[in-house]
Amino acid sequence: MLTMLKDGGVCSPKGFTASAYTAGIKASGKPDMALLKSEKAARCFAVFTTNKVKAAPVLYDKSVLEHAHFASAVVVNSGNANACTGPQGLADSERTATLVEEQLGLAPRSVLVCSTGVIGHLMPMDKVEAAIPHLVKGLHAGASDEFGTAILTTDRVKKSLAVEIETSMGKVTVGGCCKGSGMIHPNMATMLAFITTDLGLPLDFFAEFRADISDSFNAITVDGDTSTNDTCILLANGVSGIKYEDLSISEKSEFRAALMTVMKELAKDIARDGEGATKFIEIRIEKAETHAEALKMARFIGTSNLAKCAMFGEDPNWGRILSSAGSSGVNMVAEQTDLYFGDVKVLEAGRPIACDQKKLEEVVKQKEYAVTVVLNIGEASASAYTCDLSYEYVKINAEYTT
């Protein structure tokens, strides 16, 4: 049975501590550096942006994980992406990791680095170096909230949670935290996401982790842009004393469900928190030929600026939804397609039908609702999650670096 933990986050699983500090990287004076540590080296799975322009910490972490499958800590900064910074940016990422390793007494190349913020500025390494002793000294097991706050940029809310399952050998916990609000259309993960568990995981669990990303962080979109820094890291330290391979078939299924719950709920919180967003919309595709095709169409519709503007205006414009579906490259037959806003059917076999207009208006005025496209050509289904496109989104991004 899955239990949601109150005030849960990355420190909820056994053996994880974290800290946060105001280094002065952000002009706002808010916390802008964070550290997450496992009491022993944790099995590490990570996926990174597919953007051809990759930030220095992404390049550094990829190089570390090419030769190792464990990590002991992750140091994070917000306010500076350390992207498009050349060899100096890569050296700064390595220097940051090395300083943390030295102060924690860890093995070389056992610390990962993540950055988020404005692109094109060198890291203020004097501030970073001065902050690291404070981060190390401040590590404690109740720091999930602090960690979640320090990694934010344009986010309006923190995004953290944890769940627990009971196995025959004891409790297993999965925690998580992420940040992201704009530049969201991941092709691997999201802006920055950190998942922790005290279960011991085998190396071949990586395939399961990547599959979960497809239906969580890869199933959201805010504005169609994939970041230079997108990173999702899973740390499994085994401090519970329980190994995945020792679980029963049903317990393995429960753990996978717990992991997926954490990842999907975090991902949905990013779409809810889209810059300037007033609506959270699930785009659901049903009776498609394959799951992959259904997800592709759902994501495509979720990225349509026309559809997103209609959502902001509370306009049930099914024409924009259908047109976007037809442009997605996914097989469909318009004359077989049905479409719903909430549970109100507005299109049947490709043609509009009479419906309860008052009920339809009530649906699109809600802060959260689903748009469902039923293709009627197969048995597969998938959902993507998006938000509306508001005046505030344009304002935030028009003034982002100024």
CSV table of N, CA and C in Angstrom, one decimal, residues 101-255:
chain,number,residue,atom,x,y,z
A,101,GLU,N,33.8,17.3,-2.7
A,101,GLU,CA,34.4,16.0,-2.4
A,101,GLU,C,35.5,16.1,-1.4
A,102,GLU,N,36.3,17.1,-1.5
A,102,GLU,CA,37.4,17.3,-0.5
A,102,GLU,C,36.9,17.6,0.9
A,103,GLN,N,35.8,18.4,1.0
A,103,GLN,CA,35.3,18.8,2.3
A,103,GLN,C,34.5,17.7,2.9
A,104,LEU,N,33.9,16.8,2.1
A,104,LEU,CA,33.2,15.7,2.7
A,104,LEU,C,34.0,14.4,2.8
A,105,GLY,N,35.2,14.5,2.3
A,105,GLY,CA,36.1,13.3,2.4
A,105,GLY,C,35.7,12.2,1.5
A,106,LEU,N,35.1,12.6,0.3
A,106,LEU,CA,34.6,11.6,-0.7
A,106,LEU,C,35.7,11.3,-1.7
A,107,ALA,N,35.4,10.2,-2.4
A,107,ALA,CA,36.3,9.8,-3.5
A,107,ALA,C,36.2,10.8,-4.7
A,108,PRO,N,37.3,11.0,-5.4
A,108,PRO,CA,37.2,11.9,-6.6
A,108,PRO,C,36.1,11.4,-7.6
A,109,ARG,N,35.5,12.4,-8.2
A,109,ARG,CA,34.4,12.2,-9.2
A,109,ARG,C,33.3,11.3,-8.7
A,110,SER,N,32.9,11.7,-7.4
A,110,SER,CA,31.7,11.0,-6.8
A,110,SER,C,30.6,12.0,-6.5
A,111,VAL,N,30.8,13.3,-6.9
A,111,VAL,CA,29.9,14.3,-6.7
A,111,VAL,C,29.4,14.9,-8.1
A,112,LEU,N,28.1,15.0,-8.3
A,112,LEU,CA,27.6,15.6,-9.5
A,112,LEU,C,27.2,17.0,-9.3
A,113,VAL,N,27.1,17.8,-10.4
A,113,VAL,CA,26.9,19.2,-10.3
A,113,VAL,C,25.7,19.5,-11.2
A,114,CYS,N,24.7,20.4,-10.8
A,114,CYS,CA,23.6,20.8,-11.6
A,114,CYS,C,23.5,22.3,-11.4
A,115,SER,N,23.2,23.0,-12.5
A,115,SER,CA,23.0,24.5,-12.5
A,115,SER,C,21.7,24.8,-13.3
A,116,THR,N,21.1,25.9,-12.9
A,116,THR,CA,19.9,26.4,-13.6
A,116,THR,C,19.9,28.0,-13.4
A,117,GLY,N,19.5,28.6,-14.5
A,117,GLY,CA,19.4,30.1,-14.5
A,117,GLY,C,19.7,30.7,-15.8
A,118,VAL,N,20.3,31.9,-15.8
A,118,VAL,CA,20.5,32.6,-17.0
A,118,VAL,C,21.7,32.0,-17.8
A,119,ILE,N,21.6,31.9,-19.1
A,119,ILE,CA,22.6,31.3,-20.0
A,119,ILE,C,23.6,32.4,-20.4
A,120,GLY,N,24.9,31.9,-20.5
A,120,GLY,CA,25.9,32.8,-21.0
A,120,GLY,C,26.8,33.6,-20.1
A,121,HIS,N,26.7,33.3,-18.8
A,121,HIS,CA,27.5,34.0,-17.8
A,121,HIS,C,28.4,33.0,-17.1
A,122,LEU,N,29.7,33.3,-16.9
A,122,LEU,CA,30.6,32.5,-16.1
A,122,LEU,C,30.1,32.4,-14.7
A,123,MET,N,30.3,31.3,-14.0
A,123,MET,CA,30.0,31.2,-12.6
A,123,MET,C,30.8,32.1,-11.8
A,124,PRO,N,30.2,32.8,-10.8
A,124,PRO,CA,31.0,33.6,-9.8
A,124,PRO,C,31.6,32.7,-8.8
A,125,MET,N,32.8,32.1,-9.2
A,125,MET,CA,33.4,31.0,-8.4
A,125,MET,C,33.8,31.5,-7.0
A,126,ASP,N,34.1,32.8,-6.8
A,126,ASP,CA,34.4,33.2,-5.5
A,126,ASP,C,33.2,33.0,-4.5
A,127,LYS,N,32.0,33.2,-5.0
A,127,LYS,CA,30.8,33.0,-4.2
A,127,LYS,C,30.5,31.6,-4.0
A,128,VAL,N,30.7,30.8,-5.1
A,128,VAL,CA,30.5,29.3,-5.0
A,128,VAL,C,31.5,28.7,-4.0
A,129,GLU,N,32.7,29.0,-4.1
A,129,GLU,CA,33.7,28.5,-3.2
A,129,GLU,C,33.5,28.9,-1.7
A,130,ALA,N,33.1,30.1,-1.5
A,130,ALA,CA,32.8,30.5,-0.2
A,130,ALA,C,31.6,29.8,0.4
A,131,ALA,N,30.6,29.4,-0.4
A,131,ALA,CA,29.4,28.8,0.1
A,131,ALA,C,29.6,27.4,0.4
A,132,ILE,N,30.5,26.7,-0.2
A,132,ILE,CA,30.6,25.2,0.0
A,132,ILE,C,30.8,24.8,1.4
A,133,PRO,N,31.7,25.4,2.2
A,133,PRO,CA,31.8,25.0,3.6
A,133,PRO,C,30.5,25.1,4.4
A,134,HIS,N,29.7,26.2,4.1
A,134,HIS,CA,28.5,26.4,4.8
A,134,HIS,C,27.5,25.2,4.4
A,135,LEU,N,27.5,24.8,3.1
A,135,LEU,CA,26.6,23.8,2.7
A,135,LEU,C,27.0,22.5,3.4
A,136,VAL,N,28.3,22.2,3.5
A,136,VAL,CA,28.7,20.9,4.1
A,136,VAL,C,28.4,20.9,5.6
A,137,LYS,N,28.6,22.1,6.2
A,137,LYS,CA,28.3,22.2,7.7
A,137,LYS,C,26.8,22.1,8.0
A,138,GLY,N,26.0,22.6,7.0
A,138,GLY,CA,24.6,22.6,7.2
A,138,GLY,C,23.8,21.4,6.9
A,139,LEU,N,24.4,20.3,6.5
A,139,LEU,CA,23.7,19.1,6.1
A,139,LEU,C,22.9,18.6,7.3
A,140,HIS,N,21.6,18.3,7.0
A,140,HIS,CA,20.8,17.6,8.0
A,140,HIS,C,19.6,16.9,7.3
A,141,ALA,N,19.0,16.0,8.1
A,141,ALA,CA,18.0,15.1,7.5
A,141,ALA,C,16.6,15.8,7.3
A,142,GLY,N,16.5,17.0,7.9
A,142,GLY,CA,15.2,17.7,7.8
A,142,GLY,C,15.2,18.8,6.7
A,143,ALA,N,16.1,18.7,5.8
A,143,ALA,CA,16.3,19.8,4.8
A,143,ALA,C,15.6,19.7,3.5
A,144,SER,N,14.6,18.8,3.4
A,144,SER,CA,13.9,18.7,2.1
A,144,SER,C,13.4,20.0,1.6
A,145,ASP,N,12.8,20.8,2.5
A,145,ASP,CA,12.1,22.1,2.1
A,145,ASP,C,13.2,23.1,1.7
A,146,GLU,N,14.3,23.1,2.5
A,146,GLU,CA,15.4,24.1,2.2
A,146,GLU,C,16.0,23.8,0.8
A,147,PHE,N,16.2,22.5,0.5
A,147,PHE,CA,16.8,22.1,-0.7
A,147,PHE,C,15.8,22.5,-1.9
A,148,GLY,N,14.5,22.2,-1.7
A,148,GLY,CA,13.5,22.5,-2.7
A,148,GLY,C,13.4,24.0,-3.0
A,149,THR,N,13.7,24.8,-2.0
A,149,THR,CA,13.6,26.3,-2.2
A,149,THR,C,14.8,26.8,-2.9
A,150,ALA,N,16.0,26.3,-2.6
A,150,ALA,CA,17.2,26.9,-3.1
A,150,ALA,C,17.4,26.6,-4.6
A,151,ILE,N,16.7,25.7,-5.2
A,151,ILE,CA,16.9,25.3,-6.6
A,151,ILE,C,16.0,26.1,-7.5
A,152,LEU,N,15.1,26.9,-7.0
A,152,LEU,CA,14.1,27.5,-7.8
A,152,LEU,C,14.6,28.7,-8.6
A,153,THR,N,14.0,29.0,-9.7
A,153,THR,CA,14.3,30.3,-10.5
A,153,THR,C,13.0,31.0,-10.6
A,154,THR,N,12.3,30.9,-11.8
A,154,THR,CA,11.1,31.6,-12.0
A,154,THR,C,9.9,30.8,-11.4
A,155,ASP,N,10.1,29.7,-10.7
A,155,ASP,CA,9.1,28.9,-10.1
A,155,ASP,C,8.3,29.8,-9.1
A,156,ARG,N,7.0,29.5,-9.0
A,156,ARG,CA,6.2,30.2,-8.0
A,156,ARG,C,6.0,29.4,-6.8
A,157,VAL,N,6.2,28.0,-6.9
A,157,VAL,CA,6.0,27.2,-5.7
A,157,VAL,C,7.1,26.1,-5.7
A,158,LYS,N,7.4,25.6,-4.5
A,158,LYS,CA,8.3,24.4,-4.4
A,158,LYS,C,7.6,23.2,-4.9
A,159,LYS,N,8.4,22.2,-5.3
A,159,LYS,CA,7.8,20.9,-5.8
A,159,LYS,C,8.5,19.8,-5.2
A,160,SER,N,8.0,19.3,-4.1
A,160,SER,CA,8.6,18.2,-3.4
A,160,SER,C,7.5,17.2,-2.9
A,161,LEU,N,7.8,15.9,-2.8
A,161,LEU,CA,6.9,15.0,-2.2
A,161,LEU,C,7.7,13.7,-1.9
A,162,ALA,N,7.1,12.8,-1.1
A,162,ALA,CA,7.6,11.5,-0.9
A,162,ALA,C,6.5,10.5,-0.6
A,163,VAL,N,6.7,9.3,-0.9
A,163,VAL,CA,5.8,8.2,-0.7
A,163,VAL,C,6.5,7.0,0.0
A,164,GLU,N,5.7,6.2,0.7
A,164,GLU,CA,6.3,5.0,1.4
A,164,GLU,C,5.5,3.8,1.1
A,165,ILE,N,6.1,2.7,1.0
A,165,ILE,CA,5.4,1.4,0.8
A,165,ILE,C,5.9,0.4,1.9
A,166,GLU,N,5.1,-0.5,2.3
A,166,GLU,CA,5.4,-1.5,3.3
A,166,GLU,C,5.7,-2.8,2.5
A,167,THR,N,6.9,-3.4,2.8
A,167,THR,CA,7.2,-4.7,2.2
A,167,THR,C,7.3,-5.7,3.3
A,168,SER,N,7.5,-7.0,3.0
A,168,SER,CA,7.6,-8.0,4.0
A,168,SER,C,8.9,-7.8,4.8
A,169,MET,N,9.9,-7.1,4.2
A,169,MET,CA,11.1,-6.9,4.9
A,169,MET,C,11.2,-5.5,5.6
A,170,GLY,N,10.2,-4.7,5.5
A,170,GLY,CA,10.2,-3.4,6.1
A,170,GLY,C,9.8,-2.3,5.1
A,171,LYS,N,9.9,-1.0,5.6
A,171,LYS,CA,9.4,0.1,4.7
A,171,LYS,C,10.5,0.5,3.7
A,172,VAL,N,10.0,1.0,2.6
A,172,VAL,CA,10.8,1.6,1.5
A,172,VAL,C,10.2,2.9,1.2
A,173,THR,N,11.1,3.9,1.0
A,173,THR,CA,10.6,5.3,0.8
A,173,THR,C,11.2,5.8,-0.5
A,174,VAL,N,10.4,6.6,-1.3
A,174,VAL,CA,10.8,7.3,-2.5
A,174,VAL,C,10.5,8.7,-2.3
A,175,GLY,N,11.5,9.6,-2.4
A,175,GLY,CA,11.4,11.0,-2.3
A,175,GLY,C,11.7,11.7,-3.6
A,176,GLY,N,11.3,13.0,-3.7
A,176,GLY,CA,11.7,13.7,-4.9
A,176,GLY,C,11.5,15.2,-4.8
A,177,CYS,N,12.2,15.9,-5.7
A,177,CYS,CA,12.1,17.3,-5.7
A,177,CYS,C,12.5,17.8,-7.1
A,178,CYS,N,11.9,18.8,-7.6
A,178,CYS,CA,12.2,19.3,-9.0
A,178,CYS,C,12.0,20.8,-9.0
A,179,LYS,N,12.5,21.4,-10.1
A,179,LYS,CA,12.3,22.8,-10.4
A,179,LYS,C,12.0,22.9,-11.9
A,180,GLY,N,11.2,23.9,-12.2
A,180,GLY,CA,10.9,24.1,-13.6
A,180,GLY,C,9.6,24.8,-13.7
A,181,SER,N,9.6,25.8,-14.6
A,181,SER,CA,8.4,26.6,-14.8
A,181,SER,C,8.3,27.1,-16.2
A,182,GLY,N,9.4,27.5,-16.8
A,182,GLY,CA,9.5,27.9,-18.2
A,182,GLY,C,10.6,27.1,-18.9
A,183,MET,N,10.7,27.2,-20.2
A,183,MET,CA,11.6,26.5,-21.0
A,183,MET,C,11.4,25.0,-20.7
A,184,ILE,N,10.1,24.5,-20.9
A,184,ILE,CA,9.7,23.2,-20.5
A,184,ILE,C,9.1,22.5,-21.7
A,185,HIS,N,9.9,21.6,-22.3
A,185,HIS,CA,9.4,20.6,-23.3
A,185,HIS,C,10.4,19.5,-23.3
A,186,PRO,N,10.6,18.8,-22.2
A,186,PRO,CA,11.7,17.9,-22.1
A,186,PRO,C,11.8,16.8,-23.1
A,187,ASN,N,13.0,16.4,-23.5
A,187,ASN,CA,13.2,15.2,-24.3
A,187,ASN,C,14.1,14.3,-23.6
A,188,MET,N,13.9,14.1,-22.3
A,188,MET,CA,14.6,13.2,-21.5
A,188,MET,C,14.0,13.3,-20.0
A,189,ALA,N,14.0,14.5,-19.5
A,189,ALA,CA,13.6,14.7,-18.1
A,189,ALA,C,13.0,16.0,-18.0
A,190,THR,N,13.4,16.9,-17.1
A,190,THR,CA,12.9,18.2,-17.0
A,190,THR,C,14.0,19.2,-16.6
A,191,MET,N,13.7,20.4,-16.3
A,191,MET,CA,14.8,21.3,-15.9
A,191,MET,C,15.8,20.7,-15.0
A,192,LEU,N,15.4,20.5,-13.7
A,192,LEU,CA,16.2,19.7,-12.8
A,192,LEU,C,15.3,18.9,-11.9
A,193,ALA,N,15.6,17.6,-11.8
A,193,ALA,CA,14.8,16.7,-10.9
A,193,ALA,C,15.7,15.8,-10.2
A,194,PHE,N,15.4,15.6,-8.9
A,194,PHE,CA,16.2,14.7,-8.1
A,194,PHE,C,15.2,13.7,-7.4
A,195,ILE,N,15.5,12.4,-7.6
A,195,ILE,CA,14.7,11.4,-7.0
A,195,ILE,C,15.6,10.6,-6.1
A,196,THR,N,15.1,10.2,-4.9
A,196,THR,CA,15.9,9.5,-3.9
A,196,THR,C,15.1,8.3,-3.4
A,197,THR,N,15.8,7.2,-3.1
A,197,THR,CA,15.2,6.0,-2.5
A,197,THR,C,16.2,5.3,-1.6
A,198,ASP,N,15.7,4.7,-0.5
A,198,ASP,CA,16.6,3.9,0.3
A,198,ASP,C,16.5,2.4,0.0
A,199,LEU,N,15.9,2.1,-1.1
A,199,LEU,CA,16.0,0.7,-1.7
A,199,LEU,C,17.2,0.5,-2.5
A,200,GLY,N,17.8,-0.7,-2.4
A,200,GLY,CA,19.0,-1.0,-3.3
A,200,GLY,C,18.5,-1.4,-4.6
A,201,LEU,N,19.0,-0.7,-5.7
A,201,LEU,CA,18.5,-1.0,-7.0
A,201,LEU,C,19.7,-1.6,-7.9
A,202,PRO,N,19.3,-2.6,-8.7
A,202,PRO,CA,20.3,-3.2,-9.6
A,202,PRO,C,20.6,-2.3,-10.8
A,203,LEU,N,21.7,-2.5,-11.5
A,203,LEU,CA,22.1,-1.7,-12.6
A,203,LEU,C,21.1,-1.7,-13.7
A,204,ASP,N,20.5,-2.9,-13.9
A,204,ASP,CA,19.6,-3.0,-15.1
A,204,ASP,C,18.2,-2.3,-14.8
A,205,PHE,N,18.1,-1.7,-13.6
A,205,PHE,CA,16.8,-0.9,-13.4
A,205,PHE,C,16.8,0.4,-14.2
A,206,PHE,N,17.9,0.7,-14.8
A,206,PHE,CA,18.0,2.0,-15.6
A,206,PHE,C,16.9,2.0,-16.7
A,207,ALA,N,16.7,0.8,-17.3
A,207,ALA,CA,15.7,0.7,-18.4
A,207,ALA,C,14.3,1.1,-17.9
A,208,GLU,N,14.0,0.7,-16.6
A,208,GLU,CA,12.7,1.0,-16.0
A,208,GLU,C,12.6,2.5,-15.8
A,209,PHE,N,13.7,3.1,-15.3
A,209,PHE,CA,13.7,4.5,-15.0
A,209,PHE,C,13.5,5.3,-16.2
A,210,ARG,N,14.1,5.0,-17.3
A,210,ARG,CA,13.9,5.7,-18.6
A,210,ARG,C,12.5,5.6,-19.1
A,211,ALA,N,11.9,4.4,-18.9
A,211,ALA,CA,10.5,4.2,-19.3
A,211,ALA,C,9.6,5.1,-18.5
A,212,ASP,N,9.9,5.2,-17.2
A,212,ASP,CA,9.0,6.0,-16.3
A,212,ASP,C,9.1,7.5,-16.8
A,213,ILE,N,10.3,7.9,-17.2
A,213,ILE,CA,10.5,9.3,-17.6
A,213,ILE,C,9.5,9.6,-18.8
A,214,SER,N,9.3,8.7,-19.7
A,214,SER,CA,8.5,8.9,-20.9
A,214,SER,C,7.1,9.3,-20.5
A,215,ASP,N,6.6,8.7,-19.4
A,215,ASP,CA,5.2,9.0,-19.0
A,215,ASP,C,5.1,10.0,-17.9
A,216,SER,N,6.2,10.6,-17.5
A,216,SER,CA,6.2,11.7,-16.4
A,216,SER,C,6.9,12.9,-16.9
A,217,PHE,N,8.2,13.1,-16.8
A,217,PHE,CA,8.8,14.3,-17.2
A,217,PHE,C,8.8,14.5,-18.7
A,218,ASN,N,8.7,13.4,-19.5
A,218,ASN,CA,8.7,13.6,-20.9
A,218,ASN,C,7.2,13.8,-21.4
A,219,ALA,N,6.3,13.8,-20.5
A,219,ALA,CA,4.9,14.0,-20.9
A,219,ALA,C,4.3,15.3,-20.5
A,220,ILE,N,5.2,16.3,-20.3
A,220,ILE,CA,4.8,17.7,-19.9
A,220,ILE,C,5.3,18.7,-20.9
A,221,THR,N,4.6,19.8,-21.1
A,221,THR,CA,5.1,20.9,-21.9
A,221,THR,C,4.5,22.2,-21.4
A,222,VAL,N,5.3,23.2,-21.4
A,222,VAL,CA,4.9,24.5,-21.0
A,222,VAL,C,4.9,25.4,-22.3
A,223,ASP,N,6.1,25.4,-22.9
A,223,ASP,CA,6.3,26.3,-24.0
A,223,ASP,C,7.0,25.7,-25.2
A,224,GLY,N,7.3,24.4,-25.2
A,224,GLY,CA,7.9,23.8,-26.4
A,224,GLY,C,9.4,23.9,-26.5
A,225,ASP,N,10.0,24.5,-25.4
A,225,ASP,CA,11.5,24.6,-25.5
A,225,ASP,C,12.2,23.7,-24.5
A,226,THR,N,13.2,23.0,-25.0
A,226,THR,CA,14.0,22.0,-24.2
A,226,THR,C,15.2,22.8,-23.7
A,227,SER,N,15.5,22.7,-22.4
A,227,SER,CA,16.5,23.5,-21.8
A,227,SER,C,17.9,22.9,-22.1
A,228,THR,N,18.9,23.8,-21.9
A,228,THR,CA,20.3,23.4,-22.1
A,228,THR,C,20.8,22.6,-20.8
A,229,ASN,N,20.0,22.6,-19.8
A,229,ASN,CA,20.5,22.0,-18.5
A,229,ASN,C,19.6,20.9,-18.0
A,230,ASP,N,18.6,20.5,-18.7
A,230,ASP,CA,17.7,19.4,-18.3
A,230,ASP,C,18.4,18.2,-17.7
A,231,THR,N,18.1,17.8,-16.5
A,231,THR,CA,18.8,16.7,-15.8
A,231,THR,C,17.8,16.1,-14.9
A,232,CYS,N,17.7,14.8,-14.9
A,232,CYS,CA,17.0,14.0,-13.9
A,232,CYS,C,17.9,12.9,-13.3
A,233,ILE,N,18.0,13.0,-12.0
A,233,ILE,CA,18.9,12.0,-11.3
A,233,ILE,C,18.2,11.2,-10.3
A,234,LEU,N,18.4,9.9,-10.3
A,234,LEU,CA,17.8,9.0,-9.3
A,234,LEU,C,19.0,8.4,-8.5
A,235,LEU,N,18.9,8.6,-7.2
A,235,LEU,CA,19.9,8.0,-6.3
A,235,LEU,C,19.3,7.0,-5.4
A,236,ALA,N,19.8,5.8,-5.4
A,236,ALA,CA,19.3,4.7,-4.6
A,236,ALA,C,20.4,4.1,-3.7
A,237,ASN,N,20.3,4.4,-2.4
A,237,ASN,CA,21.4,4.1,-1.5
A,237,ASN,C,21.3,2.8,-0.8
A,238,GLY,N,20.2,2.2,-0.8
A,238,GLY,CA,20.0,0.8,-0.2
A,238,GLY,C,20.1,0.9,1.4
A,239,VAL,N,20.0,2.1,2.0
A,239,VAL,CA,20.2,2.2,3.5
A,239,VAL,C,19.0,1.5,4.2
A,240,SER,N,17.9,1.2,3.6
A,240,SER,CA,16.8,0.4,4.2
A,240,SER,C,17.2,-1.0,4.5
A,241,GLY,N,18.3,-1.4,3.8
A,241,GLY,CA,18.7,-2.8,3.9
A,241,GLY,C,18.0,-3.8,3.1
A,242,ILE,N,17.1,-3.2,2.2
A,242,ILE,CA,16.3,-4.0,1.3
A,242,ILE,C,16.7,-3.8,-0.1
A,243,LYS,N,16.8,-4.9,-0.9
A,243,LYS,CA,17.2,-4.9,-2.3
A,243,LYS,C,16.0,-5.2,-3.2
A,244,TYR,N,16.0,-4.5,-4.3
A,244,TYR,CA,14.9,-4.7,-5.2
A,244,TYR,C,14.7,-6.1,-5.6
A,245,GLU,N,15.9,-6.8,-5.9
A,245,GLU,CA,15.8,-8.2,-6.4
A,245,GLU,C,15.3,-9.2,-5.3
A,246,ASP,N,15.2,-8.7,-4.0
A,246,ASP,CA,14.7,-9.6,-3.0
A,246,ASP,C,13.2,-9.4,-2.7
A,247,LEU,N,12.6,-8.4,-3.4
A,247,LEU,CA,11.2,-8.2,-3.3
A,247,LEU,C,10.4,-9.2,-4.0
A,248,SER,N,9.2,-9.5,-3.6
A,248,SER,CA,8.3,-10.3,-4.3
A,248,SER,C,7.8,-9.6,-5.6
A,249,ILE,N,7.2,-10.3,-6.5
A,249,ILE,CA,6.7,-9.7,-7.7
A,249,ILE,C,5.7,-8.6,-7.4
A,250,SER,N,4.8,-8.8,-6.5
A,250,SER,CA,3.8,-7.8,-6.1
A,250,SER,C,4.5,-6.6,-5.5
A,251,GLU,N,5.5,-6.8,-4.7
A,251,GLU,CA,6.2,-5.7,-4.0
A,251,GLU,C,7.1,-4.9,-5.0
A,252,LYS,N,7.6,-5.6,-6.0
A,252,LYS,CA,8.3,-4.9,-7.1
A,252,LYS,C,7.4,-4.0,-7.8
A,253,SER,N,6.2,-4.5,-8.1
A,253,SER,CA,5.2,-3.7,-8.7
A,253,SER,C,4.8,-2.5,-7.9
A,254,GLU,N,4.7,-2.7,-6.6
A,254,GLU,CA,4.3,-1.6,-5.7
A,254,GLU,C,5.4,-0.5,-5.7
A,255,PHE,N,6.7,-0.9,-5.7
A,255,PHE,CA,7.8,0.0,-5.7
A,255,PHE,C,7.8,0.8,-7.0
